[in-house]
GROMACS .gro file of C-alpha atoms in nm:
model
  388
    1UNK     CA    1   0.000   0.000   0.000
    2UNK     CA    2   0.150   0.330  -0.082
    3UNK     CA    3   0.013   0.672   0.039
    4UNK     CA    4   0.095   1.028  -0.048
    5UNK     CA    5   0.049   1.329   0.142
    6UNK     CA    6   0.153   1.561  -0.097
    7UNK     CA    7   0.032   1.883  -0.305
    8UNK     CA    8  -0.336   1.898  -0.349
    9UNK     CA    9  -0.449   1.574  -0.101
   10UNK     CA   10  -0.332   1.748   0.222
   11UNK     CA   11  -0.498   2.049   0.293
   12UNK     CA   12  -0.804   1.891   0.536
   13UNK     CA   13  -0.821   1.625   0.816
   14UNK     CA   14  -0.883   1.267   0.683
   15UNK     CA   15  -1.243   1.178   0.803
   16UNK     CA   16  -1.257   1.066   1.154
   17UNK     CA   17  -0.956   1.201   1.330
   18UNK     CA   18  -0.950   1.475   1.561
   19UNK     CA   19  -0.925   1.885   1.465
   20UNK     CA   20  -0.573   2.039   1.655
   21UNK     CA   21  -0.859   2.277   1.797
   22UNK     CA   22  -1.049   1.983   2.009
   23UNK     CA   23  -1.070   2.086   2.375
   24UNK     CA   24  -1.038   1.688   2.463
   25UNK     CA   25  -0.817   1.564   2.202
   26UNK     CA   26  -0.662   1.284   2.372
   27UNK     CA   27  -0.785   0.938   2.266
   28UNK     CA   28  -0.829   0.690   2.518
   29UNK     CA   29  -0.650   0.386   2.354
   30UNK     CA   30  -0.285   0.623   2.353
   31UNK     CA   31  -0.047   0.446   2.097
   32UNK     CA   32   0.298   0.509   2.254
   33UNK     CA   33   0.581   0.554   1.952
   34UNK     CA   34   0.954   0.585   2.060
   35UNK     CA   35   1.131   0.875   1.838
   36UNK     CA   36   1.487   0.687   1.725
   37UNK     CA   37   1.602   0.990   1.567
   38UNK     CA   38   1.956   1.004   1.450
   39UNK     CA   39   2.059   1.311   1.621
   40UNK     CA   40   1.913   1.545   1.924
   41UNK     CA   41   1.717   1.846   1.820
   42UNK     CA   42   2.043   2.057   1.628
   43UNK     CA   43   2.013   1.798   1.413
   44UNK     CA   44   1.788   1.958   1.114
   45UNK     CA   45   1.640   1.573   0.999
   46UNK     CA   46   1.553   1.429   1.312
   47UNK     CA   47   1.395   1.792   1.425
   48UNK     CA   48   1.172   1.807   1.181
   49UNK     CA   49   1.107   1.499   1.020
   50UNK     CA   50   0.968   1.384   1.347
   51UNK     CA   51   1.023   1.585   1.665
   52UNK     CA   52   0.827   1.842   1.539
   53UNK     CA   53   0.567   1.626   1.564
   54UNK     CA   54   0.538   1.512   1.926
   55UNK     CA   55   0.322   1.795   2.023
   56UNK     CA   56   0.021   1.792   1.696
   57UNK     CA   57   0.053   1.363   1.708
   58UNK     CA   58  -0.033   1.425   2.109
   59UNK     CA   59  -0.417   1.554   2.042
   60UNK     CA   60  -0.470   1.250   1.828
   61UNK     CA   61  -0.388   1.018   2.091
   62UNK     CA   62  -0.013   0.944   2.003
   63UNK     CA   63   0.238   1.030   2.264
   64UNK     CA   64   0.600   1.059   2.155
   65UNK     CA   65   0.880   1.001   2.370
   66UNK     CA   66   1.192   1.131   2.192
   67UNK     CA   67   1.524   0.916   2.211
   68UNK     CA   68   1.786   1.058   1.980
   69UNK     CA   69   2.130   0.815   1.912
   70UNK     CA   70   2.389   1.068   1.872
   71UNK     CA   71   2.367   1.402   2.081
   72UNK     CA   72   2.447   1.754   1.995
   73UNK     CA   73   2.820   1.754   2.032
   74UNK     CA   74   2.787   1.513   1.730
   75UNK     CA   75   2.631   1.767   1.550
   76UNK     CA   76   2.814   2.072   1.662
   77UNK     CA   77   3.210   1.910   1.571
   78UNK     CA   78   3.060   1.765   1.223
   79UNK     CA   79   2.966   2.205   1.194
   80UNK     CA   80   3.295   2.278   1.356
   81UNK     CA   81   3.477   2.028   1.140
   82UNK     CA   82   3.615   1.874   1.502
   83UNK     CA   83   3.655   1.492   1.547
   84UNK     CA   84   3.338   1.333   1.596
   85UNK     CA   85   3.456   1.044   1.768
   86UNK     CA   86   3.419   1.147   2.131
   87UNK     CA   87   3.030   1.173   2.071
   88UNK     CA   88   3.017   0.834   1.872
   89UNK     CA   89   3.158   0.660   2.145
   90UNK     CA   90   2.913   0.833   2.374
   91UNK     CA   91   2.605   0.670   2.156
   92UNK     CA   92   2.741   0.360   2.165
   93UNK     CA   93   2.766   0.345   2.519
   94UNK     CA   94   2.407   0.447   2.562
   95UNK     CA   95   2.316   0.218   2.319
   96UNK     CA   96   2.262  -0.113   2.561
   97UNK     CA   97   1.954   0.096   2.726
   98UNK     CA   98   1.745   0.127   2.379
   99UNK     CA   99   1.636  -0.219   2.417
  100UNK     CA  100   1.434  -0.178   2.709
  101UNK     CA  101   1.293   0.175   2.573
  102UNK     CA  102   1.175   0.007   2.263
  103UNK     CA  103   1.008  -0.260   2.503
  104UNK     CA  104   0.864  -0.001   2.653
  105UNK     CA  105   0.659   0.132   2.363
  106UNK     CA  106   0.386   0.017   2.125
  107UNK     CA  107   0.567   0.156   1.824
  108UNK     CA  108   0.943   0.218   1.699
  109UNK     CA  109   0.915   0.576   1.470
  110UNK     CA  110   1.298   0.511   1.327
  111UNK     CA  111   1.473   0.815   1.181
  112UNK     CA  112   1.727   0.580   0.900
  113UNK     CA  113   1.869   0.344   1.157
  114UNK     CA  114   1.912   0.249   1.486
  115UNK     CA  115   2.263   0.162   1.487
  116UNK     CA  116   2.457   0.330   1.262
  117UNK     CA  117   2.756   0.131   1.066
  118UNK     CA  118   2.620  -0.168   1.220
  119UNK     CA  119   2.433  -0.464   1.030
  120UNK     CA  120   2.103  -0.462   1.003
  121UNK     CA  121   2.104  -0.772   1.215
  122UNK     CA  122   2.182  -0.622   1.556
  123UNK     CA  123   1.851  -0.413   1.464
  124UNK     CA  124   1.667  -0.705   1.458
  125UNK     CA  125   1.797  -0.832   1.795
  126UNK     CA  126   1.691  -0.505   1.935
  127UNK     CA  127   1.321  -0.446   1.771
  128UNK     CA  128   1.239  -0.838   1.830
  129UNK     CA  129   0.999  -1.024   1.579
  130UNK     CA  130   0.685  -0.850   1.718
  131UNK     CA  131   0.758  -0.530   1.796
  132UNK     CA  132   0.632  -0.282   1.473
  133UNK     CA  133   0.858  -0.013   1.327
  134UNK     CA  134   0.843   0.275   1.125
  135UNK     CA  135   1.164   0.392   0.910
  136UNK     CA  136   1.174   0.754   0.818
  137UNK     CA  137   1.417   0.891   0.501
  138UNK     CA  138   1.493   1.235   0.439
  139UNK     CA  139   1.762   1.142   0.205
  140UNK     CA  140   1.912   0.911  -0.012
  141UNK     CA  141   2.098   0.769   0.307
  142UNK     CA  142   2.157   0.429   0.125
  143UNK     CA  143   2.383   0.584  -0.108
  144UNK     CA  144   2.629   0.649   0.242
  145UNK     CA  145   2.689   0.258   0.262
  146UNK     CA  146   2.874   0.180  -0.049
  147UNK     CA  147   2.581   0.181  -0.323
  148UNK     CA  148   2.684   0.521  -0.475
  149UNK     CA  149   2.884   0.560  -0.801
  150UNK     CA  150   3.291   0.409  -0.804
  151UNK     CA  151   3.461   0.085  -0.703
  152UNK     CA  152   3.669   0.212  -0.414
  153UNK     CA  153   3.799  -0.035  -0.112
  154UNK     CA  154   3.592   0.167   0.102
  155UNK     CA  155   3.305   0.137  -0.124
  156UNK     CA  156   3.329  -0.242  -0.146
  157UNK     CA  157   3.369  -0.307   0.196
  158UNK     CA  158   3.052  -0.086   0.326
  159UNK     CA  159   2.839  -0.240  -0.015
  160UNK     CA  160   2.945  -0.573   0.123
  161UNK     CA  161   2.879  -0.555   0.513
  162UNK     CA  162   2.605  -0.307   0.475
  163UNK     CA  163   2.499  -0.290   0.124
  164UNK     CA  164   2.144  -0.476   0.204
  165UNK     CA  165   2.077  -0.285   0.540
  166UNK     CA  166   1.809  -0.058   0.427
  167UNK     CA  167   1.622  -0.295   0.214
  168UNK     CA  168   1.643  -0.547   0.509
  169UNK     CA  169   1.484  -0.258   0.723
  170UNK     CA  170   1.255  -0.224   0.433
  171UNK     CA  171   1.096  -0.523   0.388
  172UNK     CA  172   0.999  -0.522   0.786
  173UNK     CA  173   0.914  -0.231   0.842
  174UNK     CA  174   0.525  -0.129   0.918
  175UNK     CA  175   0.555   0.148   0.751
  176UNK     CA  176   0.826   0.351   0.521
  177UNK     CA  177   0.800   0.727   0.547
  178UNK     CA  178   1.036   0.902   0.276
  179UNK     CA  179   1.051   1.291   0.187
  180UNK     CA  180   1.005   1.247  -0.215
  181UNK     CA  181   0.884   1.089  -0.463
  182UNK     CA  182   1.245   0.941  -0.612
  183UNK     CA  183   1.255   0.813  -0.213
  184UNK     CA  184   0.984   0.628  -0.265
  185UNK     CA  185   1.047   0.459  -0.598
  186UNK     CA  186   1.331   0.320  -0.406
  187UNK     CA  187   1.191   0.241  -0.145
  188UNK     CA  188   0.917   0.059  -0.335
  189UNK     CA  189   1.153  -0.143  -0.597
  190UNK     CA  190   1.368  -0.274  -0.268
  191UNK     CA  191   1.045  -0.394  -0.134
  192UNK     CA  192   0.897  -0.161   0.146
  193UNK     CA  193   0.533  -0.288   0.207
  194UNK     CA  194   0.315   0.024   0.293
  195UNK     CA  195   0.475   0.382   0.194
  196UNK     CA  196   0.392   0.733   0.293
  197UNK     CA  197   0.567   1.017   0.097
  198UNK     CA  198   0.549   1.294   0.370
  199UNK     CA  199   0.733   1.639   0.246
  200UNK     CA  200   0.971   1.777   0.498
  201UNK     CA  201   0.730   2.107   0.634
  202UNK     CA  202   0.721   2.415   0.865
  203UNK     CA  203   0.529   2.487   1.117
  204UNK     CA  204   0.350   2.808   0.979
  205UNK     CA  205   0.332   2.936   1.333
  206UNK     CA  206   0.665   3.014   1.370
  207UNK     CA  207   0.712   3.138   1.003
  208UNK     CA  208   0.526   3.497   1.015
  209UNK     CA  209   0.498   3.698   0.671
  210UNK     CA  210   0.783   4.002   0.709
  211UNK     CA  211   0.763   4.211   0.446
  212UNK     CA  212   1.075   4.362   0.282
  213UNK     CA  213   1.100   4.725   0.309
  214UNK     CA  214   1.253   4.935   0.074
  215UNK     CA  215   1.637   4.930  -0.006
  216UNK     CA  216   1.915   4.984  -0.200
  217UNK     CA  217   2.062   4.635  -0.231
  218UNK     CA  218   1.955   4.318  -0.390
  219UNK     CA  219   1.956   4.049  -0.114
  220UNK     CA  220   1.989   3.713  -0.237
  221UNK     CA  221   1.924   3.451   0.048
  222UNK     CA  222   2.075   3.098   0.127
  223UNK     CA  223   2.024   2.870   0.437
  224UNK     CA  224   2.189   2.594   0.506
  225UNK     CA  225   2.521   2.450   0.686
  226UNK     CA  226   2.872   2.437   0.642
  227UNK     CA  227   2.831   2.094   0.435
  228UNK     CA  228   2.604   2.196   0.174
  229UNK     CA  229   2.725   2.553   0.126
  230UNK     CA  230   2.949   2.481  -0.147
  231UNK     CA  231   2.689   2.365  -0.390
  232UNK     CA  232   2.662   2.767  -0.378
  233UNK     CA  233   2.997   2.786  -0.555
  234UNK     CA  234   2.851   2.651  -0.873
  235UNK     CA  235   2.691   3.053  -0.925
  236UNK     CA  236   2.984   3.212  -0.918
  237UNK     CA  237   2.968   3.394  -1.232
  238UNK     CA  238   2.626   3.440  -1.192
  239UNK     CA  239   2.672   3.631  -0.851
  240UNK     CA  240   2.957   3.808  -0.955
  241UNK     CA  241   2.820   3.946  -1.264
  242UNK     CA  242   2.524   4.098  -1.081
  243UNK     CA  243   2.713   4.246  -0.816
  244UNK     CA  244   2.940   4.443  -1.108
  245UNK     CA  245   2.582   4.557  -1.217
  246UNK     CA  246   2.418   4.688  -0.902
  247UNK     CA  247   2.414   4.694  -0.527
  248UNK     CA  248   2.401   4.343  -0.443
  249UNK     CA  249   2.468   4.056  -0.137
  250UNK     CA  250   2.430   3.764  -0.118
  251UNK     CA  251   2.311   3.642   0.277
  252UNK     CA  252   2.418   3.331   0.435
  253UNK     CA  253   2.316   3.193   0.736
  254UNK     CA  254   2.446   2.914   0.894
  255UNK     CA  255   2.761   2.860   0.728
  256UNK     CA  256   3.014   3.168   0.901
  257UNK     CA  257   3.353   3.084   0.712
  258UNK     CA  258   3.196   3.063   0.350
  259UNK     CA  259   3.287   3.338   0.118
  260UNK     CA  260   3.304   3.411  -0.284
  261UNK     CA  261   3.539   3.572  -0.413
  262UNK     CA  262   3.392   3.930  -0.615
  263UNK     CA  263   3.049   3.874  -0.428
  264UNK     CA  264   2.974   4.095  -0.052
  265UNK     CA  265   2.872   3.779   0.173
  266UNK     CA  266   2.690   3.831   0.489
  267UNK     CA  267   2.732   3.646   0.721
  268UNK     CA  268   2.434   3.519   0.992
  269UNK     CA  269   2.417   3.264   1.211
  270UNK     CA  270   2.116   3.014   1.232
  271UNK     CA  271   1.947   2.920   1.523
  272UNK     CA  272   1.577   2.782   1.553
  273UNK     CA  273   1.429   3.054   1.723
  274UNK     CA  274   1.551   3.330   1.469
  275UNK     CA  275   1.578   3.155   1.128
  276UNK     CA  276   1.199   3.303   0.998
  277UNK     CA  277   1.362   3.650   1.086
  278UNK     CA  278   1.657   3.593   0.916
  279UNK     CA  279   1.529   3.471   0.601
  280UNK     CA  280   1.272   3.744   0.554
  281UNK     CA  281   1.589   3.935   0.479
  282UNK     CA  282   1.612   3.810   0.170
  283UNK     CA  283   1.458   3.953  -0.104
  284UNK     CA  284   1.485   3.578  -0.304
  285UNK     CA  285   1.554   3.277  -0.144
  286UNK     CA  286   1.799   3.020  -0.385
  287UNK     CA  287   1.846   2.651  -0.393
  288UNK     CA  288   2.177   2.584  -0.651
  289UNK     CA  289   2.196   2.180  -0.684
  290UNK     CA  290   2.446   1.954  -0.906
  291UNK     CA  291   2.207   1.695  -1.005
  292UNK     CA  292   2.334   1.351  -0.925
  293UNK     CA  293   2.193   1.071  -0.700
  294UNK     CA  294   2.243   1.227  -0.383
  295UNK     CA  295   2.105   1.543  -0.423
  296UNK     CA  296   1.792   1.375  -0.656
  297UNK     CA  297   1.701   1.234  -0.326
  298UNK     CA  298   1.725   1.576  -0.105
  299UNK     CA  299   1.381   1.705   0.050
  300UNK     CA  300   1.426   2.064  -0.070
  301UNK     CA  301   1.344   2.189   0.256
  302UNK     CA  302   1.505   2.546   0.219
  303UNK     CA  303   1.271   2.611  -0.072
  304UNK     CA  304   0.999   2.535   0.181
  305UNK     CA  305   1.153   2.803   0.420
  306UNK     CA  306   1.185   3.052   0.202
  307UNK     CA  307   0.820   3.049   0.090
  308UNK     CA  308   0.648   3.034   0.401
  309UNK     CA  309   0.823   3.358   0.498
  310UNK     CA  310   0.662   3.514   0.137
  311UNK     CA  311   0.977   3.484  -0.063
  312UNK     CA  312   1.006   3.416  -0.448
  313UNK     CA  313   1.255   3.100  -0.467
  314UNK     CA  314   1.472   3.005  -0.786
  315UNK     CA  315   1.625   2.595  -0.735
  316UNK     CA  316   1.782   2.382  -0.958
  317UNK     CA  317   1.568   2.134  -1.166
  318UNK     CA  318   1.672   1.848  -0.918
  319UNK     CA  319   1.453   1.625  -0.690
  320UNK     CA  320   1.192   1.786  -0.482
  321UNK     CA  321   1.263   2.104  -0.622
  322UNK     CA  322   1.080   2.075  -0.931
  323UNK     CA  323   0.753   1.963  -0.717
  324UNK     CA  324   0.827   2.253  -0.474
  325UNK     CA  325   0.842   2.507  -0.716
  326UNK     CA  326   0.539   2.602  -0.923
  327UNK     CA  327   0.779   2.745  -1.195
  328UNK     CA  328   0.709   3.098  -1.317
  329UNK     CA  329   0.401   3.145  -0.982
  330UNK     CA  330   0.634   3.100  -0.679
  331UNK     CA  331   0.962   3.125  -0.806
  332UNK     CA  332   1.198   2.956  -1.103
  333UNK     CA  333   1.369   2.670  -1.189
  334UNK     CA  334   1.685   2.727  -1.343
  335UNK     CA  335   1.938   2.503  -1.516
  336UNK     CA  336   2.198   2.706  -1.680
  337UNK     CA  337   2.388   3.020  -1.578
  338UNK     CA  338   2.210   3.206  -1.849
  339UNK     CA  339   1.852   3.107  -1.698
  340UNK     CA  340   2.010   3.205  -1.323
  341UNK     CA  341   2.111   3.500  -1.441
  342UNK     CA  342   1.794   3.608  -1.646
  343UNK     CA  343   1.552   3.472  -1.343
  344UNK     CA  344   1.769   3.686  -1.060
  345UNK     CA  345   1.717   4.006  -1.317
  346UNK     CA  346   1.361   3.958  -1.332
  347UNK     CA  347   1.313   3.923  -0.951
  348UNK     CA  348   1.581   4.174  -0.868
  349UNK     CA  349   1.422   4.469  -1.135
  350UNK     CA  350   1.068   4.364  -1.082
  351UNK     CA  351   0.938   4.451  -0.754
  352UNK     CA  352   0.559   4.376  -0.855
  353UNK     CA  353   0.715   3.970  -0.966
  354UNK     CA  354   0.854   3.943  -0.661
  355UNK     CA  355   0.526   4.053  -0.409
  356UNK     CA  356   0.317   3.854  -0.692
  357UNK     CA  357   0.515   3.501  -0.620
  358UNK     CA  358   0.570   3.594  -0.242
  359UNK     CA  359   0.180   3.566  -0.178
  360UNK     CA  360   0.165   3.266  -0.454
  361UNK     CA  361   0.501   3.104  -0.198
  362UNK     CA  362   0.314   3.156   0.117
  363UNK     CA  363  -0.025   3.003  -0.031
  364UNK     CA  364   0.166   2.710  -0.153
  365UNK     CA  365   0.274   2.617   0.165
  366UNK     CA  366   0.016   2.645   0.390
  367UNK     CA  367  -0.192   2.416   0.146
  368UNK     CA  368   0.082   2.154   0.084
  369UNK     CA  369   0.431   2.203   0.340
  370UNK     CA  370   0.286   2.324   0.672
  371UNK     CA  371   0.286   2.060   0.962
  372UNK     CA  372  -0.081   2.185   0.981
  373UNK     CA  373  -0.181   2.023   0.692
  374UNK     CA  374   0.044   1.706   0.666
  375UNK     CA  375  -0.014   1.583   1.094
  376UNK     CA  376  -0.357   1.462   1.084
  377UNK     CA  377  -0.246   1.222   0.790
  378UNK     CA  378   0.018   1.130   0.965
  379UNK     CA  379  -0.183   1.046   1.253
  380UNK     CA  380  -0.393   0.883   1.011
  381UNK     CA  381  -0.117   0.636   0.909
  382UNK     CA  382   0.015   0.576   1.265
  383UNK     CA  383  -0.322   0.490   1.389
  384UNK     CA  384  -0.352   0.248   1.126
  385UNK     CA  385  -0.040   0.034   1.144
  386UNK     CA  386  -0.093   0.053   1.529
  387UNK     CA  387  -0.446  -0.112   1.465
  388UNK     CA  388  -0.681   0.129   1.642
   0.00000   0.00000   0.00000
């Protein structure tokens, strides 16, 4: 069985669950799910693939308990480009007490894997041959164990001890969320059973319309981290051509050290609490991609961002992207320099284009991103594999 909450399908309850608005929301037969994310809450996945679901899954009768493997020193050296290995060890040796936490609950919500760079055989020690499980992908994570392009040693070795662990998690799982449609294809062709394709979304509340007021300089926008901010390099000419032209910037938050040469960079920094604010700086938001396996199976979650805060987008042709963006209404798709070029003219000389697609952004995802929208199917689809 596959299901899609996507685009058009998700903008009301499905019949018979409970509105986010019910005084009494709590269901008397409570389906406890475990949250196995990957990381604690800096981790950008595991926050809002599924923790930012604990509280709307809680009024239909599902109550979360979070339980993230690695912490947020793990996250913060990967940033920091620090050694990692202090915090691995630390997951490992908390690792003994998941068993009895997963014993513990009716459900096992798992964000990619339990273990990481273990078989998928010390997963099945630990989940048992009752216990049900759902497995959650973001990204094309089985490309990380050996199954992308080349014939390295390392490649070999991780394709032959780990090569089969996601389709071995697959084909047990209750229930395979993924972020995209290329995802699920895979998911589907290495046998998952019952699929939901649930977009990576905001939570609208937190994502107020800002407008821009009037200034001098063009401010194009990118979020992100240190790891993907290169893909940015790949404009170059682009940005430096239209900063020779005009007053122009281009803003990037969350990766401090990153810099083009010929282009003013500024610099902010992301946290949770201030990243709506931040991005309704921009006066386009931008998404540059190579397009290869990896990034095919990306969620395109920065597009999302920078339309619920009422701001045009232009993205690669890659993935999500080209559901994301209704080209020529919310934003572009571009392909070539010449078409990122011509697309950041239009927006940057066209005030009217840009307030046109803001409002066309914001609609777009509050009808088809917004964790409004997508948590009652959600529920939905828990509440089903849980039997009640």
């Amino acid at each position: 069985m596959s299901i899609s909450v996507h685009l058009d399908r998700i903008g009301t309850a499905p019949p018979g669950t409970a509105s986010r608005d019910d005084a009494h929301p709590i269901h008397a037969d409570t389906i406890r799910v475990l949250m196995a994310t990957r990381y604690a809450r800096l981790g950008a996945s595991s926050r809002l693939r599924l923790l930012q679901y604990a509280a709307p899954l809680a009024t239909y009768g599902i109550a979360c308990t979070p339980r993230p493997f690695l912490s947020n020193d793990y996250v913060t050296a990967l940033y920091e480009n620090r050694s990692r290995l202090p915090a691995i060890l630390a997951a490992y040796a908390r690792a003994p007490a998941l068993h009895r936490a997963i014993r513990e609950h009716d459900i096992v919500w798992i964000e990619k894997e339990l273990l990481p760079f273990l078989p998928a055989a010390f997963e099945r020690t630990l989940l048992g041959a009752d216990r049900k499980f759902i497995l959650d992908f973001d990204d094309a994570w089985f490309l990380r164990y050996g199954n992308e392009p080349g014939g390295t040693l390392r490649n070999r070795l991780l394709r032959a001890t780990l090569g089969n662990k996601f389709p071995a998690l697959l084909r047990r799982a209750a229930l395979t969320i993924v972020a995209n449609q290329t995802l699920r294809d895979w998911a589907i062709r290495n046998g998952a059973r019952n699929t939901l394709l649930l977009p990576t979304v905001v939570d609208l509340a937190h994502y107020p319309i800002t407008p821009r007021p009037p200034h001098p300089t063009f401010t194009i926008g990118w979020i992100g981290t240190p790891v993907t901010a290169p893909y940015l390099t790949r404009l170059t000419p682009t940005l430096q051509t239209l900063a020779r032209e005009s007053p122009t910037e281009l803003l990037i938050i969350g990766a401090p050290n990153f810099t083009i040469p010929g282009i003013p960079c500024r610099h902010l920094p992301w946290s949770e609490t201030t990243e709506a604010a931040t991005i309704a700086e921009m006066d386009v938001g931008i998404m540059p991609l190579p397009d290869d396996a990896w990034t095919r199976g990306k969620s395109g979650y920065k597009l999302i961002q920078y339309m619920a805060c009422g701001r045009p987008t232009i993205g690669s042709p890659v993935g999500a992207n080209t559901t994301i963006i209704d080209d020529g209404t919310t934003g572009f798709l571009a392909t070539t320099d010449t078409d990122w070029l011509t697309r950041l003219r239009q927006l940057r000389d066209t005030p009217t284009l840009r307030q046109t697609m803001s409002t066309a952004a914001r609609t777009r995802v509050a009808t088809n991103y917004a964790l409004q929208s997508t948590a009652p199917h959600l529920a939905q689809a828990i509440r089903a594999i849980a039997g009640k």
